[in-house]
Amino acid sequence: MIAYIIRWSLKNRLLVLLAALFMAVWGLLSLQKTPLDALPDLSDVQVIIRVSYPGKAPQVVENQVTYPLTTTMLSVPGAKTVRGFSMFGDAYVYVLFEDGTDPYWARSRVLEYLSQVQSSLPADAKTSLGPDATGVGWIYEYALVDRSGKYSLADLRGFQDWLLKYELKTVPDVAEVASVGGMVKQYQIVVDPERMRTQGITHQQIVSAVQAANQENGGSVLELGEAEYMVRTTGYLKSMQDFNHVVITTRNGIPVLLQDVATLREGPEMRRGIAELNGEGEVAGGIIVLRYGKNALNTLHAVKARLQEIQKSLPAGVEIVPTYDRSQLIEHAIDTLSFKLLEEFVVVAIICALFLFHFRSALVAIISLPLGILGAFIIMRYQGVNANIMSLGGIAIAIGAMVDAAIVMIENMHKV
């Protein structure tokens, strides 16, 4: 069979050259479209469900949220493992699927079964899906540093949550921008038990009064002078003074205000961790997560370009400091492969020229090497394998075997 292929190739040289040219073009197109990353993604196809149930103990979360979710997700098509974790105020359910399952098909199936169990969950439980990413999607991290000393950690976290986060989410292939560090500003109502007892006010009355006061409702329309005027109530709480004047109840026609039974203040949300940079103090920052199966290098270039634009919108003295950038590792891996490939081309050409005294024979190895590599990228693209350290390292090892085979073949041809 091999002898027949060799004889056919010798008789149809033009077709062989056209086939080699077609393979080269196809390989170059596949090379340009192959996703680049530093690490191979060996994680399972999984969908993460997070349920927020504020103020509830882990056992209550387990009984009312985690157990109904896990038992329902066991029947999701393609699911091989369902894991549930209960903690104070939160529940996490991990649905792991069989290898080869399309991640977006898996997410749609989980959403379908989630809608079935939603009625069984408590009304206060808020359900959401995790990002369409994997554990190796963490590609970039940055910190917001105040060089001027004018801004607090709450201000830096505000810049992150209300400016950088939304801007970076518009970058293609970014699945999530997670905020870390800093302090989340909030209005805090500190009730006084003695004053509440004196006024006969309960906690539930305060909660209901604040919720009722922080609403806007629409009414009908009034027709006046051949024009229609919409009727609505404006009731959003926008300042500390608005909170102070919330009416809880009345006593003999005299309103009991929130400020009569509680102290209002601005303060940070309770934190579960901090972010520190180089031992110089706390900072706020963000983590950028890549969408599943996308090109990490292109996304990183787009993210860094967007950060340069956002830097101009930040106040003077506030600086974006990169703390983790995977593009350096990716570019070094590509440069190493390119250098080794060129190095082996030169070595093969020199060996064939010195030992065989025939430069045209070296062209066999020099031409077959890039064609073999481009053929590998064609297969990688259609199998969904991205170019990473492991796959590029395998190609580099295979180059050595191809070189040895080419040199042995050329030497035997000269002997014949």
Short mmCIF file of C-alpha atoms in Angstrom, two decimals:
data_model
loop_
_atom_site.label_atom_id
_atom_site.label_comp_id
_atom_site.label_asym_id
_atom_site.label_seq_id
_atom_site.Cartn_x
_atom_site.Cartn_y
_atom_site.Cartn_z
CA MET A 1 0.00 0.00 0.00
CA ILE A 2 2.80 2.40 0.90
CA ALA A 3 4.68 1.53 -2.28
CA TYR A 4 1.55 2.21 -4.34
CA ILE A 5 1.08 5.62 -2.69
CA ILE A 6 4.73 6.52 -3.40
CA ARG A 7 4.44 5.49 -7.07
CA TRP A 8 1.15 7.41 -7.44
CA SER A 9 2.70 10.51 -5.87
CA LEU A 10 5.68 10.37 -8.25
CA LYS A 11 3.36 10.14 -11.25
CA ASN A 12 1.05 12.94 -10.05
CA ARG A 13 3.43 15.55 -8.69
CA LEU A 14 1.16 18.45 -9.53
CA LEU A 15 -1.70 16.97 -7.53
CA VAL A 16 0.63 16.35 -4.59
CA LEU A 17 1.84 19.95 -4.67
CA LEU A 18 -1.72 21.26 -4.87
CA ALA A 19 -2.73 19.03 -1.95
CA ALA A 20 0.23 20.30 0.08
CA LEU A 21 -0.69 23.91 -0.74
CA PHE A 22 -4.33 23.28 0.19
CA MET A 23 -3.26 21.70 3.49
CA ALA A 24 -0.97 24.65 4.23
CA VAL A 25 -3.75 27.20 3.65
CA TRP A 26 -6.25 25.16 5.65
CA GLY A 27 -3.73 24.78 8.46
CA LEU A 28 -2.96 28.51 8.55
CA LEU A 29 -6.67 29.33 8.79
CA SER A 30 -7.07 26.77 11.59
CA LEU A 31 -4.03 28.20 13.36
CA GLN A 32 -5.53 31.67 13.37
CA LYS A 33 -8.85 30.42 14.77
CA THR A 34 -7.44 28.04 17.37
CA PRO A 35 -8.03 29.41 20.91
CA LEU A 36 -4.82 30.21 22.77
CA ASP A 37 -4.42 29.60 26.47
CA ALA A 38 -1.71 28.69 28.95
CA LEU A 39 -3.35 25.76 30.72
CA PRO A 40 -5.41 22.85 29.39
CA ASP A 41 -8.99 22.79 30.66
CA LEU A 42 -9.43 19.34 32.19
CA SER A 43 -12.39 20.24 34.40
CA ASP A 44 -15.77 18.55 34.16
CA VAL A 45 -18.70 20.19 32.43
CA GLN A 46 -20.61 21.63 35.35
CA VAL A 47 -23.33 24.13 36.16
CA ILE A 48 -23.30 25.93 39.51
CA ILE A 49 -26.54 27.00 41.19
CA ARG A 50 -26.36 29.56 43.97
CA VAL A 51 -29.33 30.25 46.22
CA SER A 52 -29.22 33.17 48.62
CA TYR A 53 -31.43 32.71 51.70
CA PRO A 54 -30.36 35.57 54.01
CA GLY A 55 -30.25 35.09 57.75
CA LYS A 56 -31.03 31.35 57.77
CA ALA A 57 -28.99 28.73 59.62
CA PRO A 58 -27.19 26.00 57.59
CA GLN A 59 -29.63 23.31 58.74
CA VAL A 60 -32.61 25.40 57.61
CA VAL A 61 -30.89 26.07 54.27
CA GLU A 62 -30.19 22.34 53.93
CA ASN A 63 -33.79 21.32 54.57
CA GLN A 64 -35.63 24.02 52.63
CA VAL A 65 -33.26 24.77 49.74
CA THR A 66 -30.37 22.34 49.21
CA TYR A 67 -32.34 19.10 49.53
CA PRO A 68 -35.17 20.05 47.11
CA LEU A 69 -32.64 21.32 44.56
CA THR A 70 -30.31 18.32 44.67
CA THR A 71 -33.13 15.79 44.43
CA THR A 72 -34.60 17.61 41.43
CA MET A 73 -31.27 17.98 39.62
CA LEU A 74 -30.61 14.24 39.86
CA SER A 75 -33.02 13.73 36.97
CA VAL A 76 -31.38 16.26 34.63
CA PRO A 77 -30.40 14.49 31.37
CA GLY A 78 -26.68 13.79 31.20
CA ALA A 79 -25.99 14.65 34.84
CA LYS A 80 -23.64 12.15 36.48
CA THR A 81 -23.05 13.83 39.86
CA VAL A 82 -24.96 16.38 41.94
CA ARG A 83 -23.27 17.95 44.97
CA GLY A 84 -24.93 20.28 47.43
CA PHE A 85 -23.32 22.54 50.03
CA SER A 86 -25.23 24.42 52.72
CA MET A 87 -23.87 27.34 54.73
CA PHE A 88 -25.16 30.32 56.63
CA GLY A 89 -27.49 32.21 54.30
CA ASP A 90 -26.35 30.46 51.09
CA ALA A 91 -26.64 27.15 49.27
CA TYR A 92 -24.51 25.92 46.37
CA VAL A 93 -25.45 23.02 44.12
CA TYR A 94 -22.94 21.67 41.57
CA VAL A 95 -24.37 19.64 38.68
CA LEU A 96 -21.62 17.69 36.87
CA PHE A 97 -22.32 16.32 33.40
CA GLU A 98 -20.83 13.56 31.31
CA ASP A 99 -17.76 14.31 29.22
CA GLY A 100 -18.53 15.82 25.84
CA THR A 101 -21.75 17.52 26.94
CA ASP A 102 -22.21 20.96 25.44
CA PRO A 103 -22.00 23.41 28.38
CA TYR A 104 -24.77 25.67 27.07
CA TRP A 105 -27.07 22.72 26.51
CA ALA A 106 -26.36 21.71 30.10
CA ARG A 107 -27.19 25.21 31.37
CA SER A 108 -30.50 25.24 29.50
CA ARG A 109 -31.47 21.86 30.97
CA VAL A 110 -30.62 23.02 34.47
CA LEU A 111 -32.71 26.15 33.98
CA GLU A 112 -35.59 23.99 32.77
CA TYR A 113 -35.55 21.83 35.91
CA LEU A 114 -34.89 24.85 38.10
CA SER A 115 -38.16 26.38 36.97
CA GLN A 116 -39.95 23.21 38.10
CA VAL A 117 -38.57 23.32 41.64
CA GLN A 118 -38.82 27.11 42.05
CA SER A 119 -42.31 26.87 43.55
CA SER A 120 -41.00 24.50 46.25
CA LEU A 121 -38.36 26.96 47.48
CA PRO A 122 -39.05 29.66 50.07
CA ALA A 123 -40.27 33.00 48.74
CA ASP A 124 -37.22 34.81 50.13
CA ALA A 125 -34.74 32.47 48.41
CA LYS A 126 -33.05 34.08 45.39
CA THR A 127 -31.71 31.65 42.78
CA SER A 128 -29.01 32.32 40.19
CA LEU A 129 -26.66 30.36 37.93
CA GLY A 130 -22.91 30.65 38.04
CA PRO A 131 -21.00 32.09 35.05
CA ASP A 132 -20.48 30.05 31.89
CA ALA A 133 -16.85 29.46 32.77
CA THR A 134 -14.60 26.82 34.33
CA GLY A 135 -11.99 26.73 37.06
CA VAL A 136 -9.19 27.76 34.68
CA GLY A 137 -11.11 30.79 33.39
CA TRP A 138 -9.36 33.12 35.84
CA ILE A 139 -7.19 35.00 33.33
CA TYR A 140 -6.64 38.50 34.74
CA GLU A 141 -6.68 40.26 38.08
CA TYR A 142 -6.14 43.90 38.97
CA ALA A 143 -6.14 46.16 42.01
CA LEU A 144 -7.35 49.73 42.45
CA VAL A 145 -4.73 51.71 44.35
CA ASP A 146 -5.17 55.25 45.65
CA ARG A 147 -1.81 57.04 45.39
CA SER A 148 -3.25 60.38 46.56
CA GLY A 149 -4.74 59.16 49.85
CA LYS A 150 -7.99 61.02 49.24
CA TYR A 151 -10.28 58.03 48.77
CA SER A 152 -11.42 55.37 51.22
CA LEU A 153 -11.79 51.65 50.60
CA ALA A 154 -15.53 52.22 50.16
CA ASP A 155 -14.82 54.76 47.39
CA LEU A 156 -12.45 52.36 45.62
CA ARG A 157 -15.02 49.57 45.83
CA GLY A 158 -17.61 51.99 44.44
CA PHE A 159 -15.35 52.72 41.44
CA GLN A 160 -15.00 48.96 40.90
CA ASP A 161 -18.70 48.08 41.27
CA TRP A 162 -20.21 51.01 39.38
CA LEU A 163 -17.62 51.81 36.71
CA LEU A 164 -14.99 49.17 35.98
CA LYS A 165 -17.25 46.15 36.41
CA TYR A 166 -19.85 47.29 33.88
CA GLU A 167 -17.25 48.51 31.39
CA LEU A 168 -15.29 45.26 31.47
CA LYS A 169 -18.42 43.15 31.12
CA THR A 170 -18.87 44.63 27.65
CA VAL A 171 -15.59 43.09 26.47
CA PRO A 172 -16.33 40.07 24.24
CA ASP A 173 -15.87 36.62 25.82
CA VAL A 174 -15.71 37.94 29.41
CA ALA A 175 -18.05 35.76 31.47
CA GLU A 176 -17.79 37.55 34.80
CA VAL A 177 -16.00 40.39 36.57
CA ALA A 178 -15.85 39.50 40.27
CA SER A 179 -15.15 42.27 42.78
CA VAL A 180 -12.74 41.63 45.66
CA GLY A 181 -11.59 43.69 48.61
CA GLY A 182 -12.68 47.12 49.69
CA MET A 183 -15.86 47.89 51.55
CA VAL A 184 -19.41 47.90 50.20
CA LYS A 185 -21.20 51.04 51.39
CA GLN A 186 -24.67 50.63 52.85
CA TYR A 187 -27.24 52.42 54.99
CA GLN A 188 -27.43 50.79 58.41
CA ILE A 189 -30.36 51.02 60.81
CA VAL A 190 -29.25 50.43 64.42
CA VAL A 191 -32.40 49.99 66.51
CA ASP A 192 -32.61 50.95 70.19
CA PRO A 193 -34.46 48.24 72.16
CA GLU A 194 -35.36 50.61 74.99
CA ARG A 195 -36.94 53.21 72.72
CA MET A 196 -38.71 50.46 70.77
CA ARG A 197 -40.17 49.08 73.98
CA THR A 198 -41.27 52.57 75.05
CA GLN A 199 -43.02 53.21 71.73
CA GLY A 200 -44.38 49.66 71.46
CA ILE A 201 -42.62 49.08 68.14
CA THR A 202 -41.48 45.65 66.87
CA HIS A 203 -38.72 44.75 64.43
CA GLN A 204 -41.24 43.62 61.86
CA GLN A 205 -42.97 47.00 61.96
CA ILE A 206 -39.66 48.73 61.22
CA VAL A 207 -38.88 46.38 58.33
CA SER A 208 -42.36 46.80 56.86
CA ALA A 209 -42.25 50.58 57.24
CA VAL A 210 -38.90 50.89 55.45
CA GLN A 211 -40.04 48.59 52.62
CA ALA A 212 -43.32 50.48 52.22
CA ALA A 213 -41.55 53.87 52.21
CA ASN A 214 -39.03 52.83 49.54
CA GLN A 215 -41.48 52.34 46.67
CA GLU A 216 -42.74 54.08 43.59
CA ASN A 217 -46.17 53.34 42.19
CA GLY A 218 -48.01 54.43 39.09
CA GLY A 219 -51.61 55.47 38.82
CA SER A 220 -53.90 56.31 35.98
CA VAL A 221 -53.93 59.50 33.89
CA LEU A 222 -55.77 62.80 34.22
CA GLU A 223 -57.09 64.56 31.15
CA LEU A 224 -56.76 68.32 31.51
CA GLY A 225 -56.87 70.82 28.67
CA GLU A 226 -56.86 68.14 25.99
CA ALA A 227 -53.70 66.67 27.46
CA GLU A 228 -53.12 63.59 29.54
CA TYR A 229 -51.04 63.73 32.72
CA MET A 230 -49.71 60.54 34.27
CA VAL A 231 -50.16 60.13 37.99
CA ARG A 232 -47.42 58.42 40.02
CA THR A 233 -45.95 58.52 43.49
CA THR A 234 -42.27 59.19 44.10
CA GLY A 235 -41.06 57.42 47.19
CA TYR A 236 -37.50 56.16 46.75
CA LEU A 237 -35.25 56.74 49.77
CA LYS A 238 -32.25 58.65 48.46
CA SER A 239 -30.57 60.17 51.52
CA MET A 240 -30.10 59.68 55.25
CA GLN A 241 -32.70 62.36 55.90
CA ASP A 242 -35.29 60.36 53.94
CA PHE A 243 -34.64 57.35 56.17
CA ASN A 244 -34.94 59.42 59.33
CA HIS A 245 -38.44 60.61 58.35
CA VAL A 246 -39.88 57.17 57.58
CA VAL A 247 -43.18 56.86 59.49
CA ILE A 248 -43.51 53.60 61.40
CA THR A 249 -46.87 54.15 63.09
CA THR A 250 -48.90 56.89 64.78
CA ARG A 251 -49.73 57.53 68.44
CA ASN A 252 -52.77 59.78 69.01
CA GLY A 253 -52.25 61.34 65.60
CA ILE A 254 -48.53 61.88 66.20
CA PRO A 255 -46.28 59.95 63.82
CA VAL A 256 -43.51 57.76 65.22
CA LEU A 257 -40.51 58.23 62.93
CA LEU A 258 -37.64 55.85 62.33
CA GLN A 259 -35.21 58.28 63.94
CA ASP A 260 -37.25 58.07 67.16
CA VAL A 261 -36.42 54.40 67.71
CA ALA A 262 -33.19 53.86 65.76
CA THR A 263 -29.90 55.46 64.80
CA LEU A 264 -29.06 55.64 61.09
CA ARG A 265 -25.55 55.68 59.70
CA GLU A 266 -23.47 54.83 56.67
CA GLY A 267 -21.18 51.88 57.14
CA PRO A 268 -19.54 48.92 55.41
CA GLU A 269 -21.21 45.62 54.70
CA MET A 270 -19.95 42.71 56.79
CA ARG A 271 -16.85 41.29 55.12
CA ARG A 272 -15.65 37.70 54.82
CA GLY A 273 -12.16 38.60 53.59
CA ILE A 274 -9.80 41.35 52.49
CA ALA A 275 -7.53 42.13 49.53
CA GLU A 276 -4.02 43.42 50.19
CA LEU A 277 -1.33 44.42 47.71
CA ASN A 278 2.35 43.76 48.42
CA GLY A 279 1.91 44.27 52.15
CA GLU A 280 1.26 47.98 51.63
CA GLY A 281 -2.35 47.99 52.77
CA GLU A 282 -5.83 47.05 51.67
CA VAL A 283 -7.08 47.65 48.15
CA ALA A 284 -10.13 46.95 46.03
CA GLY A 285 -9.93 45.08 42.77
CA GLY A 286 -11.48 42.66 40.34
CA ILE A 287 -11.04 39.21 38.81
CA ILE A 288 -11.84 38.67 35.13
CA VAL A 289 -13.15 35.23 34.18
CA LEU A 290 -13.02 33.95 30.60
CA ARG A 291 -16.08 32.43 28.95
CA TYR A 292 -15.89 28.69 28.31
CA GLY A 293 -13.84 27.65 25.24
CA LYS A 294 -12.90 31.16 24.09
CA ASN A 295 -9.55 32.61 23.05
CA ALA A 296 -7.80 33.74 26.22
CA LEU A 297 -5.06 35.75 24.49
CA ASN A 298 -7.43 37.82 22.34
CA THR A 299 -9.67 38.46 25.34
CA LEU A 300 -6.71 39.57 27.45
CA HIS A 301 -5.60 42.05 24.78
CA ALA A 302 -9.14 43.47 24.64
CA VAL A 303 -9.35 43.70 28.44
CA LYS A 304 -6.05 45.56 28.74
CA ALA A 305 -7.06 47.97 25.99
CA ARG A 306 -10.34 48.68 27.79
CA LEU A 307 -8.54 49.21 31.10
CA GLN A 308 -6.33 51.84 29.48
CA GLU A 309 -9.44 53.67 28.34
CA ILE A 310 -11.08 53.40 31.77
CA GLN A 311 -7.95 54.73 33.49
CA LYS A 312 -8.69 58.14 31.97
CA SER A 313 -12.13 58.19 33.63
CA LEU A 314 -10.83 57.50 37.14
CA PRO A 315 -10.06 60.34 39.57
CA ALA A 316 -6.50 61.64 39.74
CA GLY A 317 -4.37 59.44 41.97
CA VAL A 318 -6.40 56.24 41.49
CA GLU A 319 -4.40 53.69 39.52
CA ILE A 320 -5.21 50.27 38.05
CA VAL A 321 -2.39 47.87 38.96
CA PRO A 322 -2.33 44.42 37.24
CA THR A 323 -1.63 41.63 39.72
CA TYR A 324 -2.12 38.59 37.46
CA ASP A 325 -1.88 38.45 33.69
CA ARG A 326 -1.91 35.09 31.90
CA SER A 327 -1.01 36.60 28.54
CA GLN A 328 2.69 36.62 29.49
CA LEU A 329 2.70 32.86 30.00
CA ILE A 330 0.79 32.29 26.76
CA GLU A 331 3.10 34.52 24.71
CA HIS A 332 6.22 32.90 26.20
CA ALA A 333 4.91 29.44 25.31
CA ILE A 334 4.24 30.53 21.71
CA ASP A 335 7.66 32.20 21.42
CA THR A 336 9.38 29.07 22.73
CA LEU A 337 7.63 26.84 20.20
CA SER A 338 8.38 29.21 17.34
CA PHE A 339 12.05 29.44 18.31
CA LYS A 340 12.42 25.68 18.67
CA LEU A 341 10.75 25.13 15.30
CA LEU A 342 13.09 27.57 13.56
CA GLU A 343 16.05 26.06 15.39
CA GLU A 344 15.21 22.56 14.19
CA PHE A 345 14.75 23.80 10.60
CA VAL A 346 18.25 25.24 10.65
CA VAL A 347 19.80 22.15 12.27
CA VAL A 348 18.17 19.79 9.74
CA ALA A 349 19.28 21.93 6.82
CA ILE A 350 22.86 22.08 8.09
CA ILE A 351 23.05 18.33 8.80
CA CYS A 352 21.67 17.38 5.39
CA ALA A 353 23.96 19.84 3.63
CA LEU A 354 27.12 18.75 5.48
CA PHE A 355 26.66 14.99 5.55
CA LEU A 356 24.86 14.48 2.25
CA PHE A 357 26.26 17.46 0.32
CA HIS A 358 22.79 17.92 -1.15
CA PHE A 359 20.77 20.98 -0.12
CA ARG A 360 17.65 19.93 -2.05
CA SER A 361 17.35 16.88 0.18
CA ALA A 362 17.05 19.19 3.20
CA LEU A 363 13.93 20.70 1.65
CA VAL A 364 12.10 17.41 2.27
CA ALA A 365 12.39 17.83 6.02
CA ILE A 366 12.01 21.63 5.93
CA ILE A 367 8.73 21.38 4.00
CA SER A 368 7.28 18.35 5.77
CA LEU A 369 7.79 19.80 9.26
CA PRO A 370 5.51 22.85 8.90
CA LEU A 371 2.94 20.81 6.97
CA GLY A 372 2.80 18.28 9.78
CA ILE A 373 2.41 21.03 12.38
CA LEU A 374 -0.34 22.75 10.39
CA GLY A 375 -2.09 19.40 10.01
CA ALA A 376 -2.00 19.02 13.80
CA PHE A 377 -3.67 22.42 14.21
CA ILE A 378 -6.41 21.38 11.77
CA ILE A 379 -7.22 18.34 13.90
CA MET A 380 -6.98 20.38 17.13
CA ARG A 381 -9.46 22.94 15.85
CA TYR A 382 -12.12 20.41 14.89
CA GLN A 383 -11.64 18.42 18.09
CA GLY A 384 -12.06 21.55 20.20
CA VAL A 385 -8.54 21.42 21.68
CA ASN A 386 -7.00 24.81 22.37
CA ALA A 387 -3.32 25.65 21.97
CA ASN A 388 -1.80 25.51 25.46
CA ILE A 389 1.41 24.47 27.14
CA MET A 390 0.55 20.77 26.99
CA SER A 391 -0.61 20.65 23.36
CA LEU A 392 2.22 22.89 22.12
CA GLY A 393 4.70 20.82 24.11
CA GLY A 394 3.37 17.68 22.45
CA ILE A 395 3.84 19.28 19.04
CA ALA A 396 7.41 20.25 19.96
CA ILE A 397 8.17 16.65 20.98
CA ALA A 398 6.58 15.32 17.79
CA ILE A 399 8.80 17.64 15.72
CA GLY A 400 11.84 15.74 16.94
CA ALA A 401 10.37 12.42 15.79
CA MET A 402 9.45 13.91 12.40
CA VAL A 403 12.98 15.25 11.96
CA ASP A 404 14.54 11.88 12.75
CA ALA A 405 12.24 10.10 10.31
CA ALA A 406 12.94 12.64 7.57
CA ILE A 407 16.72 12.40 7.98
CA VAL A 408 16.67 8.57 7.97
CA MET A 409 14.46 8.53 4.86
CA ILE A 410 16.70 10.98 2.98
CA GLU A 411 19.85 9.05 3.89
CA ASN A 412 18.39 5.76 2.69
CA MET A 413 17.29 7.37 -0.59
CA HIS A 414 20.86 8.53 -1.20
CA LYS A 415 22.23 5.08 -0.45
CA VAL A 416 19.86 3.55 -2.99
#
